[in-house]
GROMACS .gro file of C-alpha atoms in nm:
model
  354
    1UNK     CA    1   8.886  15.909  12.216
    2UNK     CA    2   9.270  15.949  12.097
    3UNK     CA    3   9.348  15.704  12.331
    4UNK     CA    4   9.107  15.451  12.206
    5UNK     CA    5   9.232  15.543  11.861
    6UNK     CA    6   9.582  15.510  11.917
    7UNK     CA    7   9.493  15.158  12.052
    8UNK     CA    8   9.310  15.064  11.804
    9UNK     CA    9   9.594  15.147  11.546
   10UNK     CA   10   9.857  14.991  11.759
   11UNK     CA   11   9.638  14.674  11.792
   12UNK     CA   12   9.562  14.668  11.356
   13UNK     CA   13   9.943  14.753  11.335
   14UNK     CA   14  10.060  14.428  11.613
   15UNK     CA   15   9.804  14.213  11.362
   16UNK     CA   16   9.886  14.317  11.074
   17UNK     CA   17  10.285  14.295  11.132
   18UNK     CA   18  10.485  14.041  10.879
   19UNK     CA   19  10.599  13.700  11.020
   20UNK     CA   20  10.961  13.640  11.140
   21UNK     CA   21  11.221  13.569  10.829
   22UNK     CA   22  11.197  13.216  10.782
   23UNK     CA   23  10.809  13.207  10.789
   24UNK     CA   24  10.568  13.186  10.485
   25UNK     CA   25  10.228  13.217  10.506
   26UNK     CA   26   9.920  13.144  10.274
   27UNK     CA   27   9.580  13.005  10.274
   28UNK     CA   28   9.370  12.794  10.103
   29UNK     CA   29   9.059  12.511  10.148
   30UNK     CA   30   9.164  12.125  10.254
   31UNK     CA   31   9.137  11.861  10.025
   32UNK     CA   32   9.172  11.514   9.994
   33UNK     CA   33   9.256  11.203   9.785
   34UNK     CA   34   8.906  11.106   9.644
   35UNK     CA   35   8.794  10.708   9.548
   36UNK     CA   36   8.570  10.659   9.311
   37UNK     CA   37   8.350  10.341   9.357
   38UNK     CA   38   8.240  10.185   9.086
   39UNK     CA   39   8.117   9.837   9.022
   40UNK     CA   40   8.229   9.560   8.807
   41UNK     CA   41   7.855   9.425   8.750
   42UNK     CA   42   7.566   9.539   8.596
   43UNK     CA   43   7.256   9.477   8.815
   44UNK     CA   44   6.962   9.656   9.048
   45UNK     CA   45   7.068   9.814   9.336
   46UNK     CA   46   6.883   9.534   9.629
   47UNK     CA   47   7.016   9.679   9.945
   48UNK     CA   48   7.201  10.012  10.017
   49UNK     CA   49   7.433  10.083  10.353
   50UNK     CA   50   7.589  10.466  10.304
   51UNK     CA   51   7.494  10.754  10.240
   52UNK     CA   52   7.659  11.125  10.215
   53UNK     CA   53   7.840  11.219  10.509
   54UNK     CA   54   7.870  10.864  10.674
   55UNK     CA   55   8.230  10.800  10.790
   56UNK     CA   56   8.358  10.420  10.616
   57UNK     CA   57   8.632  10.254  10.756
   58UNK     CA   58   8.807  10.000  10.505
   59UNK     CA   59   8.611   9.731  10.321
   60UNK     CA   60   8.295   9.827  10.461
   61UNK     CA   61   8.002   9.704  10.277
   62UNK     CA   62   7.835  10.016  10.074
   63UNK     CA   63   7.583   9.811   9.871
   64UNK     CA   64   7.491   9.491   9.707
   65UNK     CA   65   7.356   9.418   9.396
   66UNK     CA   66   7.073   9.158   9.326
   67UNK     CA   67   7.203   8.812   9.279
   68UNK     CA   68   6.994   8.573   9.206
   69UNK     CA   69   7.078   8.518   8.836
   70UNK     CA   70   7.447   8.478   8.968
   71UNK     CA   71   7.342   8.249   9.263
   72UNK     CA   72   7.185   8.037   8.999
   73UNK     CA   73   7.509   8.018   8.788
   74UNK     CA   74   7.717   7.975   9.130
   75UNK     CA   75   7.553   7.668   9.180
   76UNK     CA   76   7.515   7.529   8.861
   77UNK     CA   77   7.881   7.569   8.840
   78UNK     CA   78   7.928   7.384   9.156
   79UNK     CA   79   7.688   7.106   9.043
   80UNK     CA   80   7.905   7.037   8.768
   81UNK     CA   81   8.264   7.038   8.983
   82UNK     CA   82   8.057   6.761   9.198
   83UNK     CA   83   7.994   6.580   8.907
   84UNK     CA   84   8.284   6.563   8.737
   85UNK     CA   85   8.471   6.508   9.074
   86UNK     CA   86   8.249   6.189   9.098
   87UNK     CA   87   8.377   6.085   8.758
   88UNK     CA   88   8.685   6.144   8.795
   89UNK     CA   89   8.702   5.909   9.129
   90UNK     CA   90   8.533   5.697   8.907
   91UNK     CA   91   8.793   5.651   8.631
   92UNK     CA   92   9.091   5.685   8.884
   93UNK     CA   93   8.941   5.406   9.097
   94UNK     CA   94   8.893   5.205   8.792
   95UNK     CA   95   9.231   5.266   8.650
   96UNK     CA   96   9.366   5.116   8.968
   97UNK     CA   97   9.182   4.819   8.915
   98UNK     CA   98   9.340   4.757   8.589
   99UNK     CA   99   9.662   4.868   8.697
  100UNK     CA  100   9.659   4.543   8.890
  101UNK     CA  101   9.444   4.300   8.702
  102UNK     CA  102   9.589   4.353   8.353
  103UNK     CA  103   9.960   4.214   8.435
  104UNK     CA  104   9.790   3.903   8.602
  105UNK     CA  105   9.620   3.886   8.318
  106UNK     CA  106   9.881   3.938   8.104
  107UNK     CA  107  10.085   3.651   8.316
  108UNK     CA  108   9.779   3.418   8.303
  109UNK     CA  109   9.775   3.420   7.983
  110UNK     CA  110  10.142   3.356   7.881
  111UNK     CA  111  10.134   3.102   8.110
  112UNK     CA  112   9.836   2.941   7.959
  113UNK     CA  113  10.009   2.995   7.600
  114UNK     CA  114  10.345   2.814   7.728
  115UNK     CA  115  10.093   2.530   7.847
  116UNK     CA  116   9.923   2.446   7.548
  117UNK     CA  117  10.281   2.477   7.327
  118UNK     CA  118  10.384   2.236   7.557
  119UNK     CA  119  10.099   1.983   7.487
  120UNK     CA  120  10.125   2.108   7.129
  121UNK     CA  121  10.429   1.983   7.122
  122UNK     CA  122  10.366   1.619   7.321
  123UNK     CA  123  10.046   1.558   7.105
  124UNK     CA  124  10.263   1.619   6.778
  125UNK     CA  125  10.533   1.399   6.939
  126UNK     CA  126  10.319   1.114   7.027
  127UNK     CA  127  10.039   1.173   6.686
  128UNK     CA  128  10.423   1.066   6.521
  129UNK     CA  129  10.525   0.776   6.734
  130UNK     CA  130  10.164   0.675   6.663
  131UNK     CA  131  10.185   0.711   6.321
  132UNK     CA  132  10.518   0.519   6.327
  133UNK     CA  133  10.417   0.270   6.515
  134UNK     CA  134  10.055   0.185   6.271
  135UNK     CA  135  10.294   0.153   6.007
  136UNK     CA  136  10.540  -0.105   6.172
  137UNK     CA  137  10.254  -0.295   6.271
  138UNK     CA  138  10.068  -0.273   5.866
  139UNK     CA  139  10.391  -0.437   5.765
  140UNK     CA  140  10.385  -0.726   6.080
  141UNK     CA  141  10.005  -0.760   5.977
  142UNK     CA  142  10.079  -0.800   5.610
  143UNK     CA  143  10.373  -1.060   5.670
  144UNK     CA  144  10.141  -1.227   5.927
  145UNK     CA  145  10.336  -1.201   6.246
  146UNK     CA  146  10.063  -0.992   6.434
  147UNK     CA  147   9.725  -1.029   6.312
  148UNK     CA  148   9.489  -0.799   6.198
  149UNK     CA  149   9.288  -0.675   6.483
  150UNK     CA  150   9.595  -0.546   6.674
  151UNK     CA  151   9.652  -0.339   6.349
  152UNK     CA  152   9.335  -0.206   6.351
  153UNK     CA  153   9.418  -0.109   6.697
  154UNK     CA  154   9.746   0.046   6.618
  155UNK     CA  155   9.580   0.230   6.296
  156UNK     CA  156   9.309   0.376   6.553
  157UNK     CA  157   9.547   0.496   6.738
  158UNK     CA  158   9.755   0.677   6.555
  159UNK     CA  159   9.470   0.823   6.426
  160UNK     CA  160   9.332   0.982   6.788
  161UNK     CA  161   9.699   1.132   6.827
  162UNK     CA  162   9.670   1.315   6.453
  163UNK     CA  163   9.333   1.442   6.610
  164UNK     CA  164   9.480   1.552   6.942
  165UNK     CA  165   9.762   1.734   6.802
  166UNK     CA  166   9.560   1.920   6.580
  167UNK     CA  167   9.371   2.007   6.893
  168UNK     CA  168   9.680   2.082   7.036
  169UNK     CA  169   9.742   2.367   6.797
  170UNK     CA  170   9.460   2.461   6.787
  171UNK     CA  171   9.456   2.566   7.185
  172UNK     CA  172   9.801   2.721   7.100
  173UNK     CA  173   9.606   2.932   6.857
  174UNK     CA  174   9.338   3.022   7.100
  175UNK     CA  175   9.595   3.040   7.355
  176UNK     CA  176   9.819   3.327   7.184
  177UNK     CA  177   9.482   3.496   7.110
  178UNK     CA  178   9.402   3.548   7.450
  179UNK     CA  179   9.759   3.654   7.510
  180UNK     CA  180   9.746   3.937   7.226
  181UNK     CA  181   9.425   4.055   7.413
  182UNK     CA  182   9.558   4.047   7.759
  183UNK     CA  183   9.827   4.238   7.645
  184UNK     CA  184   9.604   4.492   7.523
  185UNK     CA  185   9.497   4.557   7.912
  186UNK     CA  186   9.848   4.701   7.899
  187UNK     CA  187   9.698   4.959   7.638
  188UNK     CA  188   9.416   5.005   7.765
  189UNK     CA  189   9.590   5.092   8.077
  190UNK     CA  190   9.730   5.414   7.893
  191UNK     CA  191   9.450   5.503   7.735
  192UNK     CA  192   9.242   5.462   8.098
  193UNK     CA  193   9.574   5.743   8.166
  194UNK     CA  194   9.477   5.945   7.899
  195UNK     CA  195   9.126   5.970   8.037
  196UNK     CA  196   9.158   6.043   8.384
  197UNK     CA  197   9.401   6.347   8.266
  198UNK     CA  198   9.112   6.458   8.032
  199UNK     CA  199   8.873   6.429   8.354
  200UNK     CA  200   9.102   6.591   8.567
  201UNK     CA  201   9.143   6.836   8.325
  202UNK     CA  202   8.720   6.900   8.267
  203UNK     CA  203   8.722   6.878   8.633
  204UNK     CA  204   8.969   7.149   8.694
  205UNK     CA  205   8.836   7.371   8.438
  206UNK     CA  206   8.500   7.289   8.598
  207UNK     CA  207   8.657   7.432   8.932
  208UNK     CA  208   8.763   7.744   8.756
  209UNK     CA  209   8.415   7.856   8.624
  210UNK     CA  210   8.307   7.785   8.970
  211UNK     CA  211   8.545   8.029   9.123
  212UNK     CA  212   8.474   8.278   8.816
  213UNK     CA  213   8.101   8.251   8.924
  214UNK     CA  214   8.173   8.297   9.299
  215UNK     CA  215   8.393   8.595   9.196
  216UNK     CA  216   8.152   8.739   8.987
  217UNK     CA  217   7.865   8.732   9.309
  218UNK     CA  218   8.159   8.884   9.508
  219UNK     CA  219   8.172   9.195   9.322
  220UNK     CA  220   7.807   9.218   9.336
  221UNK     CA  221   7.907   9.321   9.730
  222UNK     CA  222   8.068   9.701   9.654
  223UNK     CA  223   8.267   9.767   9.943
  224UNK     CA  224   8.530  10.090  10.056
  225UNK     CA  225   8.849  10.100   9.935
  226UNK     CA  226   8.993  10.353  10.190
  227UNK     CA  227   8.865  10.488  10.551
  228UNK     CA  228   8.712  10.821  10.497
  229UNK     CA  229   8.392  11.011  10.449
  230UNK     CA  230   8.120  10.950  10.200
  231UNK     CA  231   8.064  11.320  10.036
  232UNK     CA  232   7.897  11.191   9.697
  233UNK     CA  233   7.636  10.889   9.700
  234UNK     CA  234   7.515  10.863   9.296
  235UNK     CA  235   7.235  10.566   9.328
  236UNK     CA  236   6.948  10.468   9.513
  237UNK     CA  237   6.761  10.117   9.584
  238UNK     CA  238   6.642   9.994   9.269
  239UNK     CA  239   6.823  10.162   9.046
  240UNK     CA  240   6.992   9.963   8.767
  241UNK     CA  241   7.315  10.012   8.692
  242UNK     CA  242   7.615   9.964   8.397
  243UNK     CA  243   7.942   9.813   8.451
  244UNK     CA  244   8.191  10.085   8.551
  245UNK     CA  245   7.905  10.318   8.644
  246UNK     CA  246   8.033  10.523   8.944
  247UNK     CA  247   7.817  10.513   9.231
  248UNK     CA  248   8.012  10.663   9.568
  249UNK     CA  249   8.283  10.900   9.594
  250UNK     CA  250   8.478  10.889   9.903
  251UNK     CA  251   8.769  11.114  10.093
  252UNK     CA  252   9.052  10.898  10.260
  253UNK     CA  253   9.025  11.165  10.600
  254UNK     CA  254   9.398  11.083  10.704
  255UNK     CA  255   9.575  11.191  10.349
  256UNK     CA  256   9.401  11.539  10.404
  257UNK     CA  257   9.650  11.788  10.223
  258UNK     CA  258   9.628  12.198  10.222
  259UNK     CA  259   9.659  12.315   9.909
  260UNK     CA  260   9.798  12.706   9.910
  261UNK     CA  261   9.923  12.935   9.673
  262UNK     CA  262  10.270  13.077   9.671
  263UNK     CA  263  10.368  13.409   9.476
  264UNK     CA  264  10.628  13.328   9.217
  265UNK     CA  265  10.831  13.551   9.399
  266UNK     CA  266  10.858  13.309   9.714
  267UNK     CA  267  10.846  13.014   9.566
  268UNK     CA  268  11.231  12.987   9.559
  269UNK     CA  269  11.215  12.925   9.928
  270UNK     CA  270  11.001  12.642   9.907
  271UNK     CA  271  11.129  12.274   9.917
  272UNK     CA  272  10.952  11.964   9.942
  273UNK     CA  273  10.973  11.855  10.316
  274UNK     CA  274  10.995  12.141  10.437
  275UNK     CA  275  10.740  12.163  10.771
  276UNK     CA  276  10.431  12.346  10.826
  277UNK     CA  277  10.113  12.405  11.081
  278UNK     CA  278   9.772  12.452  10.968
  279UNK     CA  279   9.538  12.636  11.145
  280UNK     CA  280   9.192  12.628  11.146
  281UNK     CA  281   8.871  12.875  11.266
  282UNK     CA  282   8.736  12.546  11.470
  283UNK     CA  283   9.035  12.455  11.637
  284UNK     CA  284   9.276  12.835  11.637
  285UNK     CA  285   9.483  12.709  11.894
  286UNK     CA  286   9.553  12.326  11.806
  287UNK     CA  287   9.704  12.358  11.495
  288UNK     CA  288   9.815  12.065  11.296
  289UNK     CA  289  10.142  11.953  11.139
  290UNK     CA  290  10.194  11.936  10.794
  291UNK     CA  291  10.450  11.855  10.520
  292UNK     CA  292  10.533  12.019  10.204
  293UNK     CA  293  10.476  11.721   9.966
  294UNK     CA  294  10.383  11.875   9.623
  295UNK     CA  295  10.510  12.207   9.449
  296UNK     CA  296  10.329  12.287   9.119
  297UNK     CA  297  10.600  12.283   8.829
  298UNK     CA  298  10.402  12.557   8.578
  299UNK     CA  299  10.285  12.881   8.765
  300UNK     CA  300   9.950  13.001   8.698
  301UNK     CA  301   9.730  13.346   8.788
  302UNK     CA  302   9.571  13.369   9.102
  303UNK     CA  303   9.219  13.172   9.161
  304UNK     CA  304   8.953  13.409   9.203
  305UNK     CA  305   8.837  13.278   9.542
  306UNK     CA  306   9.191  13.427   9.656
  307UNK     CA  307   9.349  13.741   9.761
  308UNK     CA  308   9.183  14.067   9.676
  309UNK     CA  309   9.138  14.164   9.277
  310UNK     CA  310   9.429  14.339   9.234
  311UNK     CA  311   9.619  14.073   9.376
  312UNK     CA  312   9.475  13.813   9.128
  313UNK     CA  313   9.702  13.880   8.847
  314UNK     CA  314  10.000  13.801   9.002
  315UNK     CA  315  10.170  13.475   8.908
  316UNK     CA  316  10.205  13.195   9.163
  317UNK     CA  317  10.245  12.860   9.228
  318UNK     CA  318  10.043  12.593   9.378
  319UNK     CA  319  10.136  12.352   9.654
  320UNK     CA  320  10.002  12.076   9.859
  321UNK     CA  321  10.069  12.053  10.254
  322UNK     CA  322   9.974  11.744  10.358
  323UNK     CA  323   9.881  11.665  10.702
  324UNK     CA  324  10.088  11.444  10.888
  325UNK     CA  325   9.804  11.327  11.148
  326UNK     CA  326   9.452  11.387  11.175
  327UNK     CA  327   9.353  11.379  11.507
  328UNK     CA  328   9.023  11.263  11.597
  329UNK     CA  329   8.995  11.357  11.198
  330UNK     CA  330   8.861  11.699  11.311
  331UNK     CA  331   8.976  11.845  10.934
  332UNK     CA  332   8.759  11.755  10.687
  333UNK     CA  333   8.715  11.817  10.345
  334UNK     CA  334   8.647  12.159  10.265
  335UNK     CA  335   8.752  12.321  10.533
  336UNK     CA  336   8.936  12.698  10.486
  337UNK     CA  337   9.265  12.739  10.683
  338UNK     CA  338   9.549  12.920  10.704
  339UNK     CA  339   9.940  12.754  10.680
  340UNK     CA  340  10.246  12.870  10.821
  341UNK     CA  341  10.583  12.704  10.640
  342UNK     CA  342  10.919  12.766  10.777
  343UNK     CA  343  11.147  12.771  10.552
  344UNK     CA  344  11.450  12.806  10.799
  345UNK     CA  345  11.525  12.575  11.077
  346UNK     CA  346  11.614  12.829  11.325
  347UNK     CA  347  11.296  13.029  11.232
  348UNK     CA  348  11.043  13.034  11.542
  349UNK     CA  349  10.700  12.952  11.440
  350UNK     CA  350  10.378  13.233  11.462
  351UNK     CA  351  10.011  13.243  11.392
  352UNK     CA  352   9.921  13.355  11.076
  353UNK     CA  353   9.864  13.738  11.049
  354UNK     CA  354   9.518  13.822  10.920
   0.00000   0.00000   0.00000
């Protein structure tokens, strides 16, 4: 019996002896870095693909929403882009056209101007010789060298060229009228411009209510923003929700961190970096790497859930190991462990003493 109690003490003694120098232990629960889903939309929940527990990899459809009001406005947008596409060919085709046909115009017409000035000009020239010539003859008829009748014919005449070059500008008139409105194809050239911008511009606009509406039935698809585990699931199928409402919370499983606390009187040998090993009751004799990445600035008392009571009112300090891999993400969420940091290179690494 003494030598079962000896053993016994030696045994509690080997387990309960302090690490090497260089070696800080503590314990705590793993954690991880939680994403709250949420969705943009208000609608009814129509079809639901998660629930607590399931493992999500990124992007992975969690829900959708019900969208057949948005369907309807998704293609009503779309009808109008076709639309005003179609009119907008339209008035570009069309501006092409009289791109072309209002300079011919245009030259058509000055040359049709220069045409009649010309016979302006002839009819006035001839209406004068004419005129000149009914008079010489007047005075041949009146002194009886020619007679009468070849007057007459003279008189006539004349008076056919006053009519003809009164004709004559009279087609100039027209003539420079049609060139003043051929010239205005020249305007209406800019204001055809003006239009097709104001198309394009509907048209464009068109195309961004379009996307607006597509956008709008995309976020009626909720999907994961990280890999991890689904530990929260806050809706159901037909459930209606509000914009912002939160409806899955999820744990990214490889940023699992350890968080520990550190009496205020070790603290001073912690830095950030500085390595440590986790170990776990499921896996004792794998355990897994970690990093110091976060050292509380303020101390605070002991958590309850920690230590025994009398140890609760010491002071210490919190700090976050994070784990540098997860294999087969065996840690989860949770989970109590124990953490070893070493503090000094040289320092040979140990189990945790319980």
């Amino acid at each position: 019996m003494l030598v079962l109690a000896g053993f016994a003490t030696w045994w509690f003694l080997l387990r309960q002896s302090p690490l090497p120098e260089g070696l800080i232990q503590a314990n705590g629960r793993i954690e991880g870095d939680h994403y709250l889903v949420a969705g943009k939309m208000p609608g009814r929940v129509a079809e639901l693909f998660a629930r607590e527990g399931d493992a999500v990899q990124k992007d992975q459809v969690l829900l959708r929403l019900d969208a057949a009001q948005v369907d309807a406005r998704v293609e009503q947008a779309r009808q109008a882009v076709v639309a005003l596409e179609a009119q907008f060919k339209a008035a570009k085709t069309g501006l092409a056209i009289l791109r072309k046909d209002a300079p011919l115009t245009v030259q058509t017409a000055e040359a049709g101007a220069a045409l009649t000035r010309s016979q302006r000009a002839t009819a006035l020239a001839n209406a004068a010789q004419a005129e000149r010539d009914a008079a010489r003859f007047k005075r041949l008829a009146e002194s009886g060298t020619v007679d009468r009748h070849r007057y007459e014919q003279m008189e006539l005449a004349s008076q056919v060229a006053q009519n003809q070059a009164i004709a004559a500008r009279q087609g100039v008139t027209s003539a420079e009228k049609q060139l003043a409105q051929a010239r205005l194809g020249l305007e209406r050239i800019r204001a055809r411009e003006d239009e097709v911008a104001a198309l394009a511009a509907q048209r464009d606009q068109g195309k961004a209510a379009l996307a607006e509406a597509q956008s709008m039935r995309d976020d009626l698809t909720l999907k994961a923003p990280a890999a991890g585990v689904l530990t929260t699931r806050m809706v159901d199928v037909g459930e209606v929700i509000a914009p912002g409402a939160p409806m899955f919370d999820i744990v990214d499983l490889d940023r699992l961190y350890l968080k520990v606390f550190i009496p205020a009187n070790e603290i001073g040998k912690v830095r950030l970096g500085l390595p440590a090993r986790i170990y776990t009751d499921a896996f004792p004799d794998e355990p897994l790497a970690a990093t110091v990445r976060h050292i509380a600035s303020q101390a605070q008392f002991t958590p309850k859930e920690v230590q025994t009571p009398d140890e609760r009112v010491k002071l210490v300090y919190a700090v976050k190991l994070y784990l540098d891999a997860n294999p087969q993400h065996r840690a989860t969420p949770g989970l109590p462990a124990d953490a070893v940091i070493r503090w000094k290179e040289d320092a040979p690494w140990a189990r945790p003493r319980w």
